[in-house]
Amino acid sequence: MKIREKFNELKNKNEGALIAYICAGDPSPQATERYVEALVRGGADIIELGLPFSDPVADGPTIQAGIERALNGGMTPDVYFRIVGALNTDVPLVVMTYYNLIFRRGVEKFVKDCVASGISGIIVPDLPAEESGELSVLCKENDVDLIFLIAPTTTESRMKRILAQGSGFIYLMARLGVTGARSDISGSTRDLIRRVRTKTPKAVGFGISNRRQAAEMISAGAEGVIVGSAFVDIIASGKEVEQRLEALAGELKEGMRSK
Amino acid sequence: MKQESRSTKFGKYGGQFVPEVLMPALEELTEQYEKHKDDPAFNEELNYYLRDFAGRPSALYHAKRLSKEYGIKIYLKREDLIHGGAHKLNNTLGQALLTKYMGKERIIAETGAGQHGTACAMAGAAFGIRTEVYMGAKDTVRQRMNVYRMELMGAKVIPVKSGSQTLKDAINEAMRDWVTNVETTHYMLGSVVGPHPYPAMVRDFQSVIGKETRTQMMEREGRLPDSIVACTGGGSNAMGIFYPFLEEDVDLFSVEAGGNGLKTTEKEALHSASLCAGQEGVLHGARTKVLQNKYGQILESSSIAAGLDYAGVGPELAYLADIGRIMPCYSLDSEALEAFHDLCRFEGIIPALESSHAIAYVKKAAASGELGDVTVINISGRGDKDLETVLGVKQ
């Protein structure tokens, strides 16, 4: 399913989208299918699957640790596309990875591998709009969404450029910094949601970990919420992982139903 | 000229591959740097610090006994005599002054062996700016004395426990700090690496080395040298001495760390020779030559000289190597050690193990004639910091 179809479907139901991140292959390539299924059972609308890179500068300690477990568990881009291609799910899949892995594979081959394995969107946290030319063109040609981030520091002129290039959804950073759960989501996040004017759905991430925060973002006007570290924490614990992933997804989604 | 200063790239290398949150900071830094680099007041203040605080100009020394031993006329550019014992201070004074002009209240930096961190601590103290330095946990143990030096000068050293716990991880962590505190903090990168404008800005601050060398050579020899040889990790001392000679008929040799030979495994390189053996990639904000595996995962590099131990290299050096303007080459750990002892014994100068790679290359290459009759070696730092390493090898 395409990302825009999912957002349309949710709009009709008056629901916000729960976008759940986990790192593929954490802690082993075999685990990923079960974890994705658990998240979808819980109510995740879009699954963002990290393709692990050795030097993830935009990620905080929780996701760094997940990436390290995945790399130690044998995850490579080849294995990634194989297990993602074998997933039996109807929710849109998004790959999140760093640019060197895309560059090294060859940008065109990377995009074609995405299409072949059923991935409908790409997020590259170290690829600003200025450097995205080649990937952007190939994504358009292959009907894959290239999803950009907007930060609280993003200026108006940059925002225009990003909104013109991005598709699928716009990833709003709730605060400065790296990924990771935080209890405080500032009022400036609300301002940012208001400041970004676009028809593309807006999803807020970075620091969101519970139902109350998720509900706040939706009522502030976001169409979706991205949660990563809270799920990766559950995987790190190794205890009743599937039940707890499903339960947390359910709890978060609950906060996003009465939009 | 205007066109060139606006470009973020050197040929296809360089650029700004960083999280969106940093883009405004890079724009601001570029703008401020462009504004101040030709500003007489800024330069007067910088020159004052370079002269009276750092001790510039550094000597250009005719190493007579080493010349005789190696069979080529050798001049040494004595960056080992700069305050703190290395060329690193040229850059940190420039960036600290820029931090002051930008009105930011905090400096962060990464350091490998602690040379750049120490230079940051010195500049931070001299300008009264709070300074925090990220350093791989392994390096904080290996380089205990440098940690203490930084702390004495008021800097806070933060050990990095992620990844390989070395320089690459210290850079990752400094970037994470920067994305969190970008509004109040300047990131003082220590080499000609990272996103634009760092490679160009650090090169400009370091090019004082080459400018002095030029003047000093004309005074001594009435002509330019045939060749210049500099060690290359990230490449700041190399770009610094090369840059003012790019348009001249002077051959430029970039000597990388060959470690135990140019071999790699799935996760590690036994060397740090990104120009000689790396492939194109994107690391720490720039497209450049990178030590990586077939999937693009960055390899752990290795070298006896901690300051050369890095999986990437400055994008401008990658470009200059591609167009044939510089000659990338390497020296092994064992060759660097031998050259280290040569300079100690023949000249009474203890060079850094980093700089010893450049000396070692001259020893190897002098006989072939490729270095010409007169060469300049950039002695980028002094070797007091390396004595434990050298002793360790001997035992």
XYZ file of C-alpha atoms in Angstrom:
654
model
C 0.000 0.000 0.000
C 1.174 3.528 -0.766
C 1.686 6.028 2.023
C -0.808 8.511 0.607
C -3.511 5.827 0.414
C -2.940 5.017 4.072
C -3.220 8.671 5.112
C -6.411 9.040 3.035
C -7.913 5.966 4.647
C -7.066 7.294 8.133
C -8.439 10.719 7.315
C -11.774 9.183 6.461
C -11.752 7.342 9.791
C -10.686 10.528 11.601
C -7.561 8.874 12.974
C -3.928 9.868 13.248
C -1.271 7.564 11.778
C 0.983 5.568 14.071
C 4.354 5.194 12.366
C 6.437 2.627 14.199
C 10.212 2.365 13.816
C 12.330 -0.647 14.555
C 15.759 -1.535 13.263
C 15.591 -4.468 10.859
C 17.633 -7.419 12.055
C 17.585 -6.365 15.712
C 18.583 -8.656 17.314
C 18.482 -11.152 14.414
C 17.124 -11.161 10.858
C 14.572 -13.852 11.838
C 13.022 -11.686 14.574
C 11.973 -8.825 12.325
C 8.955 -10.510 10.731
C 7.426 -11.391 14.120
C 8.030 -7.885 15.457
C 6.477 -6.216 12.417
C 3.417 -8.457 12.744
C 3.111 -7.611 16.442
C 3.282 -3.865 15.713
C 0.632 -4.162 13.001
C -1.654 -6.216 15.284
C -1.286 -3.470 17.885
C -2.406 -0.846 15.375
C 0.712 0.525 13.640
C -0.332 2.115 10.333
C 3.092 2.493 8.729
C 6.272 0.573 9.550
C 9.628 2.294 9.333
C 12.399 -0.279 9.117
C 15.922 0.896 9.838
C 18.692 -0.405 7.605
C 21.633 -0.322 10.020
C 24.710 1.843 9.294
C 27.952 1.690 11.238
C 28.029 5.414 12.082
C 24.483 6.628 12.777
C 25.076 10.275 13.748
C 21.389 11.242 13.951
C 20.491 8.493 16.398
C 20.634 8.492 20.184
C 21.958 5.709 22.427
C 18.817 3.514 22.294
C 18.682 3.208 18.513
C 22.484 3.105 18.227
C 22.395 0.027 20.445
C 19.693 -1.540 18.260
C 21.755 -0.842 15.160
C 24.788 -2.428 16.766
C 22.780 -5.547 17.699
C 21.492 -5.796 14.125
C 24.954 -5.433 12.580
C 26.332 -8.040 14.977
C 23.373 -10.258 14.071
C 24.506 -10.256 10.445
C 22.282 -7.598 8.888
C 23.440 -6.302 5.494
C 21.558 -4.460 2.730
C 21.226 -7.771 0.820
C 19.679 -9.526 3.818
C 17.518 -6.464 4.452
C 15.860 -6.465 1.052
C 15.370 -10.230 1.265
C 13.562 -10.183 4.617
C 11.568 -7.054 3.802
C 10.515 -8.591 0.478
C 9.267 -11.666 2.334
C 7.080 -9.693 4.785
C 3.426 -10.507 4.388
C 1.782 -7.241 5.312
C -0.423 -4.640 3.734
C 0.805 -1.602 5.689
C 3.174 0.799 3.904
C 6.863 0.136 4.586
C 9.480 2.853 4.808
C 13.241 2.361 4.863
C 15.334 4.634 7.069
C 19.056 4.588 6.479
C 22.136 6.762 6.038
C 23.301 7.954 2.655
C 26.556 6.027 2.374
C 24.718 2.706 2.161
C 22.545 4.043 -0.676
C 25.513 5.648 -2.441
C 27.599 2.501 -2.183
C 24.856 0.225 -3.501
C 24.248 2.634 -6.355
C 21.328 5.031 -5.989
C 19.354 3.521 -8.866
C 19.821 -0.053 -7.684
C 18.819 0.950 -4.165
C 15.553 2.510 -5.353
C 14.775 -0.475 -7.599
C 15.452 -2.854 -4.702
C 13.013 -0.811 -2.624
C 10.327 -1.155 -5.284
C 10.959 -4.879 -5.694
C 10.711 -5.552 -1.965
C 7.545 -3.490 -1.502
C 9.008 -0.423 0.181
C 7.052 2.739 -0.559
C 9.146 5.443 1.134
C 12.753 6.376 1.965
C 14.052 8.509 4.851
C 17.728 9.514 4.871
C 18.554 11.583 7.953
C 21.935 12.770 6.671
C 20.689 13.827 3.237
C 19.395 17.409 3.219
C 17.386 18.683 0.246
C 20.531 20.281 -1.267
C 22.238 16.914 -1.747
C 19.230 14.823 -2.694
C 19.078 15.519 -6.437
C 19.867 12.078 -7.815
C 17.838 10.152 -5.248
C 14.943 12.561 -5.662
C 14.740 12.045 -9.429
C 14.915 8.263 -9.148
C 12.272 8.192 -6.427
C 9.889 10.202 -8.621
C 10.523 7.943 -11.610
C 9.781 4.863 -9.531
C 6.867 6.279 -7.505
C 8.719 5.927 -4.210
C 8.208 8.684 -1.637
C 11.294 10.575 -0.470
C 10.521 11.769 3.033
C 12.369 14.799 4.411
C 12.810 16.053 7.933
C 12.013 19.547 9.092
C 13.715 20.707 12.284
C 12.782 23.448 14.724
C 15.822 25.310 13.321
C 14.670 25.052 9.685
C 14.299 28.502 8.155
C 11.334 29.576 6.021
C 13.354 29.565 2.808
C 14.671 26.067 3.449
C 11.213 24.883 4.387
C 9.818 25.887 0.989
C 12.509 23.908 -0.753
C 11.971 20.847 1.425
C 8.191 20.910 1.023
C 8.606 21.156 -2.744
C 10.835 18.074 -2.836
C 9.288 15.822 -0.193
C 6.378 13.432 -0.574
C 4.606 10.739 1.438
C 4.715 12.628 4.703
C 6.831 15.380 6.222
C 8.823 14.299 9.242
C 8.751 17.054 11.856
C 11.387 16.894 14.570
C 9.677 17.557 17.871
C 12.895 18.966 19.293
C 16.581 19.470 18.530
C 18.825 16.506 19.064
C 19.018 12.834 18.280
C 16.356 10.141 18.416
C 15.337 8.914 21.866
C 12.407 8.949 24.265
C 11.860 12.133 26.324
C 9.133 13.007 28.773
C 8.916 16.662 27.751
C 7.594 17.720 24.379
C 7.858 21.465 24.153
C 5.315 24.045 23.120
C 7.615 24.866 20.236
C 6.586 21.552 18.656
C 3.046 22.884 18.464
C 4.408 26.039 16.830
C 6.327 23.974 14.318
C 3.219 21.978 13.376
C 1.442 25.272 12.792
C 4.393 26.822 10.932
C 4.605 24.039 8.338
C 1.831 24.643 5.817
C 1.477 21.889 3.256
C -0.985 19.400 1.826
C 1.486 16.593 2.518
C 0.621 14.898 5.829
C 2.747 15.951 8.796
C 4.105 13.381 11.237
C 5.962 14.278 14.423
C 8.846 12.248 15.787
C 11.859 12.472 18.129
C 11.081 11.885 21.777
C 7.506 10.581 21.628
C 6.984 7.482 23.738
C 3.511 7.439 25.309
C -0.188 7.777 24.623
C -0.532 11.261 26.125
C 2.243 12.708 23.958
C 0.884 11.019 20.849
C -2.606 12.373 21.532
C -1.214 15.877 22.078
C 0.537 15.879 18.721
C -2.594 14.793 16.890
C -4.747 17.383 18.617
C -2.114 20.014 17.771
C -2.739 19.287 14.101
C -0.274 16.529 13.149
C -1.587 13.734 10.924
C 0.797 11.174 12.334
C 3.232 10.329 15.091
C 6.548 8.490 14.748
C 7.689 6.334 17.642
C 10.993 4.486 17.594
C 13.100 4.358 20.719
C 10.245 3.179 22.927
C 9.831 0.100 20.689
C 13.575 -0.465 20.396
C 13.795 -0.371 24.205
C 11.341 -3.260 24.357
C 13.400 -5.243 21.856
C 16.540 -4.492 23.897
C 14.953 -5.983 27.021
C 14.410 -9.301 25.261
C 11.414 -10.007 27.521
C 7.930 -10.793 26.125
C 8.890 -8.621 23.199
C 5.987 -9.360 20.861
C 3.265 -8.953 23.498
C 4.759 -5.683 24.684
C 5.315 -4.256 21.181
C 1.686 -5.008 20.406
C 0.493 -3.523 23.692
C 2.483 -0.290 23.296
C 1.368 0.131 19.689
C -2.221 -0.377 20.866
C -1.871 2.165 23.648
C -0.319 4.797 21.353
C -2.925 4.228 18.670
C -5.701 4.536 21.232
C -4.578 8.137 21.872
C -4.783 8.931 18.183
C -8.276 7.669 17.385
C -10.402 10.531 18.631
C -8.851 13.161 16.465
C 35.898 33.879 -7.513
C 32.479 34.551 -6.083
C 31.146 31.425 -7.706
C 33.933 29.388 -6.203
C 33.429 30.636 -2.676
C 29.741 29.719 -2.824
C 30.309 26.187 -4.009
C 30.267 23.572 -1.276
C 32.243 21.076 -3.352
C 35.700 20.265 -4.717
C 34.836 18.631 -8.015
C 32.424 15.877 -6.974
C 33.786 15.722 -3.410
C 32.685 17.568 -0.293
C 29.142 18.856 0.151
C 26.901 18.933 3.197
C 25.588 15.486 4.099
C 24.239 16.322 7.531
C 20.917 16.169 9.367
C 18.522 18.985 8.483
C 18.828 20.380 11.998
C 22.452 21.389 11.271
C 21.881 23.026 7.898
C 21.009 26.469 9.294
C 24.122 26.344 11.506
C 26.297 25.493 8.514
C 24.703 28.321 6.559
C 25.398 30.714 9.425
C 28.984 29.484 9.792
C 29.601 29.829 6.058
C 28.159 33.317 6.043
C 30.122 34.447 9.112
C 33.322 32.914 7.848
C 32.960 34.542 4.429
C 32.256 37.828 6.154
C 35.243 37.757 8.495
C 37.963 35.994 6.573
C 38.964 39.138 4.703
C 38.019 41.522 7.486
C 41.162 43.458 8.565
C 40.093 43.619 12.226
C 39.502 39.868 12.400
C 42.815 39.111 10.741
C 44.717 41.547 12.886
C 43.365 39.909 16.015
C 44.055 36.418 14.647
C 47.599 37.349 13.669
C 48.186 38.759 17.111
C 47.258 35.415 18.686
C 49.240 33.440 16.107
C 52.339 35.509 16.820
C 52.245 36.250 20.541
C 50.313 33.240 21.826
C 51.197 30.442 19.401
C 54.745 31.590 18.624
C 54.524 32.001 14.848
C 56.193 32.055 12.447
C 57.576 28.582 13.041
C 61.142 27.957 11.920
C 62.112 26.416 8.600
C 65.186 24.396 9.472
C 67.791 23.000 7.122
C 68.358 19.486 8.482
C 71.961 19.056 7.360
C 72.775 15.716 8.915
C 69.513 14.101 7.853
C 70.011 15.558 4.359
C 73.381 13.865 4.162
C 72.002 10.582 5.459
C 69.035 10.520 3.068
C 70.876 12.027 0.093
C 68.577 14.991 -0.590
C 68.496 18.552 0.710
C 65.843 18.570 3.424
C 64.139 21.489 5.098
C 61.894 20.865 8.077
C 58.867 23.097 8.663
C 58.869 23.151 12.439
C 55.201 23.046 13.468
C 56.438 21.027 16.440
C 57.631 24.337 17.876
C 54.145 25.870 17.975
C 52.602 26.312 21.432
C 51.126 22.991 22.462
C 53.507 21.095 20.218
C 51.540 20.781 16.989
C 49.984 22.663 14.083
C 46.496 22.129 15.509
C 46.488 25.500 17.304
C 46.497 27.436 13.986
C 42.978 26.190 13.346
C 41.572 26.354 16.863
C 42.673 29.974 17.319
C 40.923 30.875 14.080
C 37.725 29.027 14.955
C 37.683 30.253 18.565
C 37.939 33.824 17.322
C 35.107 33.138 14.887
C 33.062 31.667 17.764
C 33.549 34.933 19.623
C 32.479 36.952 16.579
C 29.395 34.708 16.159
C 28.447 35.259 19.802
C 28.251 31.562 20.664
C 29.019 30.670 24.254
C 30.230 27.108 24.052
C 32.736 25.118 22.009
C 32.596 21.385 21.451
C 35.201 19.293 19.684
C 36.301 15.754 18.976
C 39.789 14.490 19.546
C 41.673 11.299 18.763
C 45.026 11.313 20.501
C 44.191 14.566 22.233
C 46.237 16.992 20.126
C 43.251 18.823 18.668
C 41.452 18.624 22.011
C 44.430 20.206 23.715
C 44.568 22.941 21.076
C 40.837 23.565 21.668
C 41.381 23.740 25.414
C 44.201 26.254 24.903
C 42.135 28.431 22.576
C 39.050 28.090 24.773
C 41.024 29.262 27.806
C 42.718 32.087 25.897
C 39.359 33.419 24.669
C 37.371 32.548 27.792
C 34.914 30.205 26.023
C 33.545 27.087 27.740
C 35.035 24.035 25.993
C 33.939 20.397 26.006
C 35.875 17.701 24.183
C 34.610 14.289 23.089
C 37.249 11.586 23.148
C 36.959 7.833 22.604
C 37.037 6.023 25.956
C 39.929 3.881 24.710
C 41.865 6.989 23.740
C 41.291 8.615 27.149
C 43.122 5.662 28.687
C 45.891 5.562 26.056
C 46.411 9.330 26.220
C 45.889 10.005 29.916
C 48.340 12.910 29.989
C 46.519 14.764 27.216
C 43.246 14.336 29.103
C 44.919 15.902 32.121
C 46.382 18.724 30.020
C 42.917 19.573 28.699
C 41.425 19.478 32.179
C 44.172 21.713 33.570
C 43.165 24.342 31.026
C 39.543 24.147 32.062
C 38.107 21.928 29.329
C 35.714 19.107 30.118
C 36.666 15.777 28.544
C 33.751 13.464 27.792
C 34.708 9.797 27.207
C 32.766 8.171 24.344
C 31.847 4.562 25.009
C 29.986 3.767 21.766
C 31.346 1.913 18.736
C 35.093 1.395 18.570
C 35.587 4.070 21.273
C 38.067 5.988 19.109
C 38.163 9.141 16.929
C 35.372 8.143 14.526
C 33.006 7.635 17.462
C 34.137 10.871 19.107
C 33.133 12.713 15.898
C 29.763 10.912 15.850
C 29.129 11.944 19.446
C 30.238 15.548 18.910
C 27.806 15.743 15.959
C 25.033 14.399 18.207
C 25.818 17.078 20.780
C 25.809 19.700 18.050
C 22.386 18.719 16.691
C 21.071 19.093 20.244
C 22.773 22.389 21.183
C 23.293 23.994 17.804
C 21.816 27.346 18.825
C 24.407 28.084 21.516
C 27.357 25.938 20.492
C 30.094 26.026 17.877
C 31.512 22.693 16.763
C 35.258 23.122 16.358
C 36.230 20.443 13.863
C 39.922 19.656 13.955
C 40.708 18.748 10.378
C 39.861 19.511 6.751
C 36.984 17.019 6.930
C 33.250 17.249 7.592
C 30.589 19.284 5.806
C 31.215 22.573 4.022
C 32.509 25.086 5.136
C 34.867 23.125 7.422
C 37.240 21.675 4.786
C 37.792 25.107 3.218
C 37.830 27.028 6.487
C 40.263 24.725 8.299
C 42.477 24.708 5.202
C 42.522 28.512 5.182
C 43.415 28.709 8.870
C 46.172 26.127 8.364
C 47.556 27.647 5.185
C 49.667 29.982 7.329
C 52.081 27.011 7.328
C 52.494 27.079 3.549
C 52.607 30.864 3.311
C 55.473 31.021 5.785
C 57.264 28.144 4.077
C 57.108 30.021 0.796
C 58.615 33.202 2.218
C 61.257 31.292 4.176
C 62.302 29.206 1.157
C 62.699 32.318 -0.976
C 64.897 33.824 1.752
C 67.067 30.716 2.102
C 67.255 29.321 -1.391
C 65.948 32.083 -3.596
C 63.544 29.553 -5.090
C 60.680 27.229 -4.213
C 61.346 23.618 -3.181
C 61.017 20.809 -5.722
C 58.683 18.915 -3.449
C 56.746 19.106 -0.197
C 55.974 16.029 1.877
C 53.292 15.935 4.574
C 51.586 13.197 6.534
C 47.844 12.822 5.956
C 45.117 11.517 8.251
C 42.207 13.937 7.845
C 44.798 16.114 6.122
C 44.887 19.502 7.856
C 48.664 19.885 8.072
C 48.993 18.643 4.491
C 46.385 21.031 3.062
C 47.884 23.806 5.191
C 51.344 23.495 3.710
C 50.201 22.464 0.187
C 47.579 25.105 -0.467
C 49.798 28.126 -1.206
C 51.791 25.944 -3.638
C 48.912 24.462 -5.658
C 49.556 26.770 -8.609
C 53.339 26.321 -8.499
C 55.687 23.789 -10.024
C 56.177 21.974 -6.724
C 55.359 18.281 -6.323
C 53.145 17.548 -3.339
C 53.243 14.202 -1.519
C 50.465 13.150 0.836
C 51.810 10.372 3.041
C 49.154 8.220 4.644
C 49.430 5.678 7.431
C 50.076 2.262 5.910
C 49.802 0.572 9.320
C 50.690 -3.082 8.865
C 50.073 -3.024 5.120
C 47.125 -2.119 2.885
C 44.895 -5.045 3.807
C 41.326 -5.120 5.097
C 38.949 -7.592 6.704
C 35.129 -7.344 6.792
C 35.195 -4.880 9.721
C 38.731 -3.511 9.925
C 41.483 -1.979 7.871
C 45.050 -2.671 8.969
C 45.884 0.877 7.845
C 44.393 4.362 7.521
C 45.242 5.058 3.887
C 41.924 6.390 2.525
C 43.478 8.137 -0.497
C 45.568 5.113 -1.467
C 43.070 2.359 -0.749
C 39.653 3.883 0.024
C 36.601 4.115 -2.183
C 34.218 6.956 -2.766
C 31.669 7.344 -0.027
C 29.974 9.732 2.352
C 31.295 10.057 5.885
C 30.819 12.737 8.528
C 29.077 15.144 6.207
C 31.256 14.936 3.101
C 31.634 12.880 -0.025
C 35.242 11.719 -0.067
C 37.417 8.602 -0.119
C 36.481 6.293 2.697
C 37.647 2.991 4.112
C 34.506 0.876 3.897
C 33.302 -2.614 3.158
C 31.363 -3.597 0.039
C 28.068 -2.510 1.616
C 29.331 0.895 2.704
C 29.811 0.139 6.396
C 32.755 2.176 7.659
C 35.800 0.137 8.635
C 37.797 0.622 11.786
C 41.126 2.054 10.692
C 44.459 1.529 12.358
C 47.852 3.181 12.681
C 50.652 3.523 15.179
C 50.012 7.271 14.936
C 46.670 8.053 16.563
C 46.439 11.357 14.661
C 46.382 9.541 11.317
C 43.994 6.825 12.473
C 40.839 7.842 10.587
C 38.686 6.081 7.977
C 38.138 9.184 5.841
C 40.184 12.047 4.420
C 39.569 15.676 3.524
C 37.428 15.986 0.347
C 39.781 18.523 -1.238
C 42.644 16.026 -0.954
C 40.473 13.374 -2.616
C 39.835 15.827 -5.436
C 43.503 16.858 -5.776
C 44.507 13.190 -5.858
C 41.966 12.447 -8.618
C 43.208 15.270 -10.832
C 46.818 14.258 -10.214
C 47.880 17.428 -8.383
C 48.976 15.585 -5.252
C 50.620 12.205 -5.049
C 49.072 9.905 -2.428
C 51.527 7.453 -0.881
C 52.025 5.728 2.442
C 54.529 4.613 5.053
C 54.140 1.548 7.246
C 54.174 1.658 11.062
C 57.640 0.113 11.056
C 59.020 2.622 8.541
C 57.595 5.543 10.504
C 59.225 4.245 13.690
C 62.584 3.972 11.968
C 62.293 7.524 10.636
C 61.257 8.732 14.095
C 64.568 7.434 15.454
C 66.495 8.912 12.525
C 65.288 12.437 13.233
C 65.951 12.044 16.968
C 69.528 10.867 16.419
C 70.606 12.943 13.429
C 68.939 16.223 14.310
C 68.064 16.223 17.988
C 64.382 16.651 17.144
C 61.755 14.235 18.427
C 58.970 14.266 15.827
C 55.387 13.107 16.270
C 54.769 9.604 14.943
C 52.350 11.227 12.498
C 55.083 13.436 11.020
C 57.463 10.472 11.075
C 55.395 8.976 8.228
C 56.407 11.920 6.028
C 60.071 11.563 7.017
C 59.913 7.836 6.256
C 58.601 8.508 2.776
C 61.476 10.876 2.028
C 63.886 8.192 3.170
C 62.301 5.696 0.758
C 61.808 8.011 -2.188
C 64.884 10.258 -2.146
C 67.030 7.888 -4.188
C 64.467 7.586 -7.008
C 64.718 11.299 -7.721
C 60.952 11.864 -7.581
C 61.396 14.407 -4.780
C 63.904 16.479 -6.759
C 66.927 18.137 -5.119
C 65.265 20.164 -2.380
C 62.328 18.971 -0.323
C 60.347 20.337 2.615
C 58.938 17.959 5.214
C 56.143 19.274 7.381
C 56.982 18.295 10.949
C 53.375 18.692 12.029
C 54.003 18.023 15.709
C 56.466 16.969 18.342
C 56.795 13.431 19.592
C 56.815 13.782 23.372
C 53.239 12.477 23.382
C 54.372 9.305 21.608
C 57.161 8.190 23.902
C 55.015 5.590 25.660
C 53.990 4.117 22.299
C 57.588 3.962 21.111
C 58.737 2.437 24.392
C 55.899 -0.086 24.178
C 57.069 -1.237 20.730
C 60.637 -1.624 21.948
C 59.695 -3.805 24.900
